[in-house]
Short mmCIF file of C-alpha atoms in Angstrom, two decimals:
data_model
loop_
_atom_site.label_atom_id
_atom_site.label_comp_id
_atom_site.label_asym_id
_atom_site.label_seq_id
_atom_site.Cartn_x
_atom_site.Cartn_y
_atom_site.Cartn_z
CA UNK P 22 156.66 30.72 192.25
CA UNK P 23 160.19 31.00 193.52
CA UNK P 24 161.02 29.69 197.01
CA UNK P 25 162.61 32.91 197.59
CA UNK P 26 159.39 34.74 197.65
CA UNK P 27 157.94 32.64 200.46
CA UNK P 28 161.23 33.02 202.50
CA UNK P 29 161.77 36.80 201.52
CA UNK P 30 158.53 37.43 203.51
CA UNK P 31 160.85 36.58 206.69
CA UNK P 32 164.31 38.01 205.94
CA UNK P 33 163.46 41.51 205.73
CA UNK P 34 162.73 41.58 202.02
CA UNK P 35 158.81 41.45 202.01
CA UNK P 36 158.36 44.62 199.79
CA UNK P 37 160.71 42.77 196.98
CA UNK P 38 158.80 39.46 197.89
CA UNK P 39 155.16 41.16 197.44
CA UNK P 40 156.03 42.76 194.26
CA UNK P 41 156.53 39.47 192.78
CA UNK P 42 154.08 37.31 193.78
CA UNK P 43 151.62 40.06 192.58
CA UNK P 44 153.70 40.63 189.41
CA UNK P 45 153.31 36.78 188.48
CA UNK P 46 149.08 37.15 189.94
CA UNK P 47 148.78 40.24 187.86
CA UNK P 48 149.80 38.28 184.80
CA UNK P 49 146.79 35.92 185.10
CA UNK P 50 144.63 38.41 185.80
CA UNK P 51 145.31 40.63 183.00
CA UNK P 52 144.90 37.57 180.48
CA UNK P 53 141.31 37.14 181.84
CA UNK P 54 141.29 33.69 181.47
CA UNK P 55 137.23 32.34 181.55
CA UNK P 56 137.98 30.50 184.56
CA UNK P 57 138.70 33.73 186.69
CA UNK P 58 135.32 33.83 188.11
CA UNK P 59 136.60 30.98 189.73
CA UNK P 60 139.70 32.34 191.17
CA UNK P 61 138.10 35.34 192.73
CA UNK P 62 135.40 33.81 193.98
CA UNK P 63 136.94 30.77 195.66
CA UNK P 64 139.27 33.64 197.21
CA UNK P 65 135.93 35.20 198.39
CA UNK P 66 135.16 31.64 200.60
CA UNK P 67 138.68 31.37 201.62
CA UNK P 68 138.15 34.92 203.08
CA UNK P 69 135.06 34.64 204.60
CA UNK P 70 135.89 31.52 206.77
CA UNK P 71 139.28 33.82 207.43
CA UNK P 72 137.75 36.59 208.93
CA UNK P 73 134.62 34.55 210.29
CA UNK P 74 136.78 35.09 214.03
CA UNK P 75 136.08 38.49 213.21
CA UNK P 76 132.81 38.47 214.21
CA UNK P 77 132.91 35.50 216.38
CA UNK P 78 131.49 33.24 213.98
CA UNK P 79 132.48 29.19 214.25
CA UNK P 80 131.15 28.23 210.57
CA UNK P 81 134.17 26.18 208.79
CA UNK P 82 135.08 26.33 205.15
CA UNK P 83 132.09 24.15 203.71
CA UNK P 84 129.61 25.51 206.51
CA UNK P 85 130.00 29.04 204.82
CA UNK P 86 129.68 27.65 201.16
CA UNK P 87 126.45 25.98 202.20
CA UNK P 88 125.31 29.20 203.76
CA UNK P 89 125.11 31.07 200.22
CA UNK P 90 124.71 28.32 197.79
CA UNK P 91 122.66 26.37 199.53
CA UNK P 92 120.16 29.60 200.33
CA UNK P 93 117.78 31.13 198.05
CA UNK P 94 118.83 34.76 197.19
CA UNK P 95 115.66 35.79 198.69
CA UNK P 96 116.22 34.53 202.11
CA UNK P 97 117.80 34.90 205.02
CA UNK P 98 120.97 33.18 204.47
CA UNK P 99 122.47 33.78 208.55
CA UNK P 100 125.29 35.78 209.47
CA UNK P 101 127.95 33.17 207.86
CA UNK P 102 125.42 33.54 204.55
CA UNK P 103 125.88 37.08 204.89
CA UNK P 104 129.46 37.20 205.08
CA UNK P 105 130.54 34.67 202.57
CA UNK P 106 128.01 37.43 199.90
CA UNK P 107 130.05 40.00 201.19
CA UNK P 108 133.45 38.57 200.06
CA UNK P 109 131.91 37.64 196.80
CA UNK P 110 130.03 41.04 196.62
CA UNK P 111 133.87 42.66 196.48
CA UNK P 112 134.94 40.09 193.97
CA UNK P 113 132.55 40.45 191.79
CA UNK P 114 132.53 44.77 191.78
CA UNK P 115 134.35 47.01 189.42
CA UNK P 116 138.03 48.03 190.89
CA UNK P 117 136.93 51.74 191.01
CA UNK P 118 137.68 54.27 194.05
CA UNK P 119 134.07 55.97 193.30
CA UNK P 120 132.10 56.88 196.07
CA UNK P 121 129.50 53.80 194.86
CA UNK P 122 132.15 51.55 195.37
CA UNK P 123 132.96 52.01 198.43
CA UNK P 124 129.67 52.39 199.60
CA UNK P 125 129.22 48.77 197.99
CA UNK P 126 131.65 47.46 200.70
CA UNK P 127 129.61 48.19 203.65
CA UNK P 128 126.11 47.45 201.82
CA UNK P 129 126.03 43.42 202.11
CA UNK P 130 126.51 43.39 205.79
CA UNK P 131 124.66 46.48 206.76
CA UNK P 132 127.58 48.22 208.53
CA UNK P 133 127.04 51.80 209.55
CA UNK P 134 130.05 53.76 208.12
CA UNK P 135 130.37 57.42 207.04
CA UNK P 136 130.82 57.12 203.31
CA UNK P 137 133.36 60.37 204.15
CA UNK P 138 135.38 57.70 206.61
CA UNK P 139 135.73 55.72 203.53
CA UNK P 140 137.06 58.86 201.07
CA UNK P 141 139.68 60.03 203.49
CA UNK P 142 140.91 56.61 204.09
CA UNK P 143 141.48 55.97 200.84
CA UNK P 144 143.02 58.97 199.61
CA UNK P 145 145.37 60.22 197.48
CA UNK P 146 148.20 57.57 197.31
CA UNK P 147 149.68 57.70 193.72
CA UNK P 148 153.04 58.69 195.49
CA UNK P 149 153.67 55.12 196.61
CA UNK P 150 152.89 51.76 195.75
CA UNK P 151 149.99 49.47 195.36
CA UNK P 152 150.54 47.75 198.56
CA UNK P 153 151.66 50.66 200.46
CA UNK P 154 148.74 52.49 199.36
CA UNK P 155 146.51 49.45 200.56
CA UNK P 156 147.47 49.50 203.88
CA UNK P 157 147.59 53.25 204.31
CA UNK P 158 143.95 52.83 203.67
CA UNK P 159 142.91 50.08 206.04
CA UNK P 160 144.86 52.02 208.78
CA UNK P 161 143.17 55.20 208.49
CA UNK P 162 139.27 52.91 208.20
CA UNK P 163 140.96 51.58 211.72
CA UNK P 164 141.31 54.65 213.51
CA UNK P 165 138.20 56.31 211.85
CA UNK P 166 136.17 52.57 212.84
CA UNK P 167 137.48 50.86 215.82
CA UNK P 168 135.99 47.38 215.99
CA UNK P 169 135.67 44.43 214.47
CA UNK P 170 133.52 46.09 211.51
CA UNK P 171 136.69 48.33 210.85
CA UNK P 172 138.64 45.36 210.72
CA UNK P 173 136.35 43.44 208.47
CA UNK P 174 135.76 47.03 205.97
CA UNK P 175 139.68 47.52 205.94
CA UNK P 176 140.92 44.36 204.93
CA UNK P 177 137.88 44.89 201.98
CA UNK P 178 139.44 48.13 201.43
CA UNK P 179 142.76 47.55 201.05
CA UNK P 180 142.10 44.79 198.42
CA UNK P 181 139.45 47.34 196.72
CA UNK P 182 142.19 50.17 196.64
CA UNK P 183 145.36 47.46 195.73
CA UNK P 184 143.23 46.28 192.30
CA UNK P 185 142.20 49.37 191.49
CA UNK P 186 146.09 50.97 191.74
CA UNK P 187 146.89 47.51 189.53
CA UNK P 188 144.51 48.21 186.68
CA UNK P 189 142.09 44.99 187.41
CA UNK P 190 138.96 45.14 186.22
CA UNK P 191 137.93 43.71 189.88
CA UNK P 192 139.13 42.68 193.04
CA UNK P 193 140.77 39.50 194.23
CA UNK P 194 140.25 38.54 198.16
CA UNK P 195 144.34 38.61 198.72
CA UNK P 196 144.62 40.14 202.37
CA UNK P 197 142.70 38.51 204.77
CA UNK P 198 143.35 35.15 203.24
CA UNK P 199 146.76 35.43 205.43
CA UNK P 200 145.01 35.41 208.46
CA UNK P 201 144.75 31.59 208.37
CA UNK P 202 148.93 31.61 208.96
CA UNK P 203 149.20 31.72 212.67
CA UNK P 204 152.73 34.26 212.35
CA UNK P 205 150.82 36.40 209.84
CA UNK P 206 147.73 36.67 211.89
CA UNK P 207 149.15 37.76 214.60
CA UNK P 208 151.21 40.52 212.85
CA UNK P 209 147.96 41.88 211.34
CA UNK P 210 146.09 41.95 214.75
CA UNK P 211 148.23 44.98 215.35
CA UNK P 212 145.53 46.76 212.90
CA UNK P 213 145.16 49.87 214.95
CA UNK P 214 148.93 51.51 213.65
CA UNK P 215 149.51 54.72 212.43
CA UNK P 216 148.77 54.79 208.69
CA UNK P 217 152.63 56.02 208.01
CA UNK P 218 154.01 53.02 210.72
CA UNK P 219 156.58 50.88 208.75
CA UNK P 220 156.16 47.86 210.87
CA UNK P 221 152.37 47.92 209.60
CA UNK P 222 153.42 48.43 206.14
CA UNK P 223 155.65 45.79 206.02
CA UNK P 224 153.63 43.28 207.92
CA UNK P 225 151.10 44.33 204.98
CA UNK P 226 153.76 43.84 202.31
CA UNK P 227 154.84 39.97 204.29
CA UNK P 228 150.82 39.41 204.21
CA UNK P 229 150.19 40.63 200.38
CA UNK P 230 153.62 38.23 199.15
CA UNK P 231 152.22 35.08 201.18
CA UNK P 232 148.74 35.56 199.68
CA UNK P 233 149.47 36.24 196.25
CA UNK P 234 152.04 33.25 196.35
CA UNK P 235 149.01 31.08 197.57
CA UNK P 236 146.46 32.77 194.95
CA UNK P 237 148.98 32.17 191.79
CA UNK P 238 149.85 28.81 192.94
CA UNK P 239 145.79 28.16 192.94
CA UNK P 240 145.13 29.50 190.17
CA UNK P 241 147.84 27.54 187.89
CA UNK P 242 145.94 24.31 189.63
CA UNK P 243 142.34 25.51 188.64
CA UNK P 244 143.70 26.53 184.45
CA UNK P 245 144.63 22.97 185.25
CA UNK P 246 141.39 21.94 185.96
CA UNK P 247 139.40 23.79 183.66
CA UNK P 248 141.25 22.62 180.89
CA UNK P 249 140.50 18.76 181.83
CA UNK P 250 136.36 20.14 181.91
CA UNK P 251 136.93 21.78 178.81
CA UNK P 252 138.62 18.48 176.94
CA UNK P 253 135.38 16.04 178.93
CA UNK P 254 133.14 18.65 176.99
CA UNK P 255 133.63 17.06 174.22
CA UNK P 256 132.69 14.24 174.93
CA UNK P 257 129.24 15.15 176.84
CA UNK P 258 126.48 15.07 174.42
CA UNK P 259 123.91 17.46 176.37
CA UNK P 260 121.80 20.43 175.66
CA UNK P 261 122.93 23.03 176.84
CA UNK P 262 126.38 22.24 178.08
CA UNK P 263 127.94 24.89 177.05
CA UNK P 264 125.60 26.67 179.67
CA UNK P 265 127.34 24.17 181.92
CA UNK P 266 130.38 25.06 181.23
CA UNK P 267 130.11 28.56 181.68
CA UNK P 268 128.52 28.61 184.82
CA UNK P 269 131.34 25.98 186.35
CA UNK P 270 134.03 28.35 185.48
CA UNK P 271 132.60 31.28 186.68
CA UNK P 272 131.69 30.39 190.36
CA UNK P 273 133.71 28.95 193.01
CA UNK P 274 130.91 25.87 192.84
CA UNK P 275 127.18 25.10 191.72
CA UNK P 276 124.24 23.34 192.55
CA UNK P 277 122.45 21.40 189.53
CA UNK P 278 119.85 24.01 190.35
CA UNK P 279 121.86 26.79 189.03
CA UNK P 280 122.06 25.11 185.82
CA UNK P 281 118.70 26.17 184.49
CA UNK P 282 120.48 26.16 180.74
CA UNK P 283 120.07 22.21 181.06
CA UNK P 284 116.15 22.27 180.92
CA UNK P 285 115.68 20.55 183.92
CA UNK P 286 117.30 20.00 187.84
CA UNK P 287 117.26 16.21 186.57
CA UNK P 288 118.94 16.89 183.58
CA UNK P 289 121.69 19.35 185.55
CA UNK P 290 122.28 16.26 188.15
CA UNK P 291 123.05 13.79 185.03
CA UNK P 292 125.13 16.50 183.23
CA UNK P 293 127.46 17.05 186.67
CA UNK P 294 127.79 13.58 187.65
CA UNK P 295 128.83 12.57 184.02
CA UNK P 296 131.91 15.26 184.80
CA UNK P 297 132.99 14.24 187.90
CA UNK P 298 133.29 10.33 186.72
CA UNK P 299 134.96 12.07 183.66
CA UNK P 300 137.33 13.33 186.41
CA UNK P 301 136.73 16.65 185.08
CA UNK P 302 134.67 18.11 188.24
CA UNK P 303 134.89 17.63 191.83
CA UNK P 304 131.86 17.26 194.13
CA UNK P 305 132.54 19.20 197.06
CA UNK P 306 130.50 18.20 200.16
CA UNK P 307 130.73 14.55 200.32
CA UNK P 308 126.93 14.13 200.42
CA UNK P 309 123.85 12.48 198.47
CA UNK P 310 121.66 15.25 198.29
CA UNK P 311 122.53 19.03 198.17
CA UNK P 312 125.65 18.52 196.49
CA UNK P 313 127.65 21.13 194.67
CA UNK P 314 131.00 20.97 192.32
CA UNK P 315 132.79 22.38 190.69
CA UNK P 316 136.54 22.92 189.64
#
């Protein structure tokens, strides 16, 4: 990525700087590589520990990875749990401006919002572009929502309404990613503009080039990656690796648990730590027991 789309952000050139960080983003998401499960859905925890502030949650980075993976679908997995699914419930749905979709948004966290709220905020933008379109839309969820649930439902939205203008098949967790810069954060508090203000656009165009920088950058680290854990494939002689494989380039990380392709939890455990003394898979928590990995 060119140092002149990090420093554009600040110069006055954020629309120019946006437009190519998401060009270069756009190009790996368009080739649909098989590790873009992994992309979106570490963007998903990245988010979720973001916007955690939100709603006055302390949970840090691993805290809200344990809170899903480490929780059985079924159950309760706390209001971190809850979030974290959120994030990942919006990576993992089709880029589509249906009235579904954005019903979706609000579903995993039980927010009460008037699916019509959701309509008129997202509109009719095909007069502008992507990212001007995407924060139109979270401004109008702002002043329809007040709140910190409007805040948490736009930033969704305007990522939901910037993939779908794109053409991807689903949405990557870009905008509230920036709220971990302290300058960008503080721009974006000022969510309550007008949805025609131009100092909201552009702090939305500043926040879009800074997180798509961060995403591509990520991304060409993690093809990386999964090409190291596809060459220590073969050299693993296990059933059901290929299951294995799969499943660690779909998913931001696993438990041997998930792995029920392996025939056994035992059998998972052996397969995974044979990977990461391969080098070709990370363990993520530093811990004996209830570990996860992945890329």
């Amino acid at each position: 990525m060119p140092a002149w789309v990090l420093q554009g952000r600040e110069e006055g050139g954020a629309a120019l700087a946006a437009g190519a960080a998401l060009l270069a983003l756009d190009q790996i998401v368009r080739a649909a590589p098989p590790w873009l499960g992994t992309v979106r859905l570490r963007q998903a925890l990245i988010a979720a520990a973001a916007t955690g502030r939100l709603l006055r949650l302390r949970e840090d980075v691993a805290a809200f990875r344990d809170a899903h993976h480490l929780t059985r679908p079924a159950d309760d997995p706390g209001p971190a749990g809850h979030l974290h699914r959120a994030w990942r419930s919006l990576a993992s749905q089709p880029a589509r401006l249906e009235p579904a979709g954005l019903a979706r948004l609000a579903g995993p966290l039980a927010l009460a919002v008037a699916p019509e709220d959701l309509l008129v905020a997202v509109g009719d933008h095909v007069s502008v572009d992507p990212v001007t379109a995407a924060a139109i839309a979270t401004a109008r969820l702002h002043a329809a929502k007040p709140g910190p649930d409007g805040d948490l439902l736009g930033l969704m939205l305007a990522d939901l309404v910037l993939a779908a203008r794109l053409g991807w098949a689903h949405p990557v967790p870009l905008l509230a990613t920036a709220l971990a810069h302290p300058a960008l954060r503080a721009r974006l508090a000022r969510r309550h503009a007008p949805a025609g203000d131009l100092d909201w656009i552009g702090t939305c165009q500043a926040a879009y080039a800074t997180a798509a920088a961060e995403t591509y950058a990520r991304a060409r680290d993690l093809a990386r990656r999964a090409d190291a854990l596809t060459n220590a494939m073969q050299v693993v002689r296990t059933k059901g690796a290929s299951h294995g494989l799969a499943a660690l380039l779909a998913d931001d990380v696993v438990a041997a648990t998930d792995l029920t392709g392996l025939g056994s939890e035992r059998a998972a455990r052996r397969f995974l730590d044979r990977l990461v003394a391969l080098g070709a898979v990370r363990e993520h928590t530093g811990r004996a027991t209830f570990r996860l990995y992945g890329l």
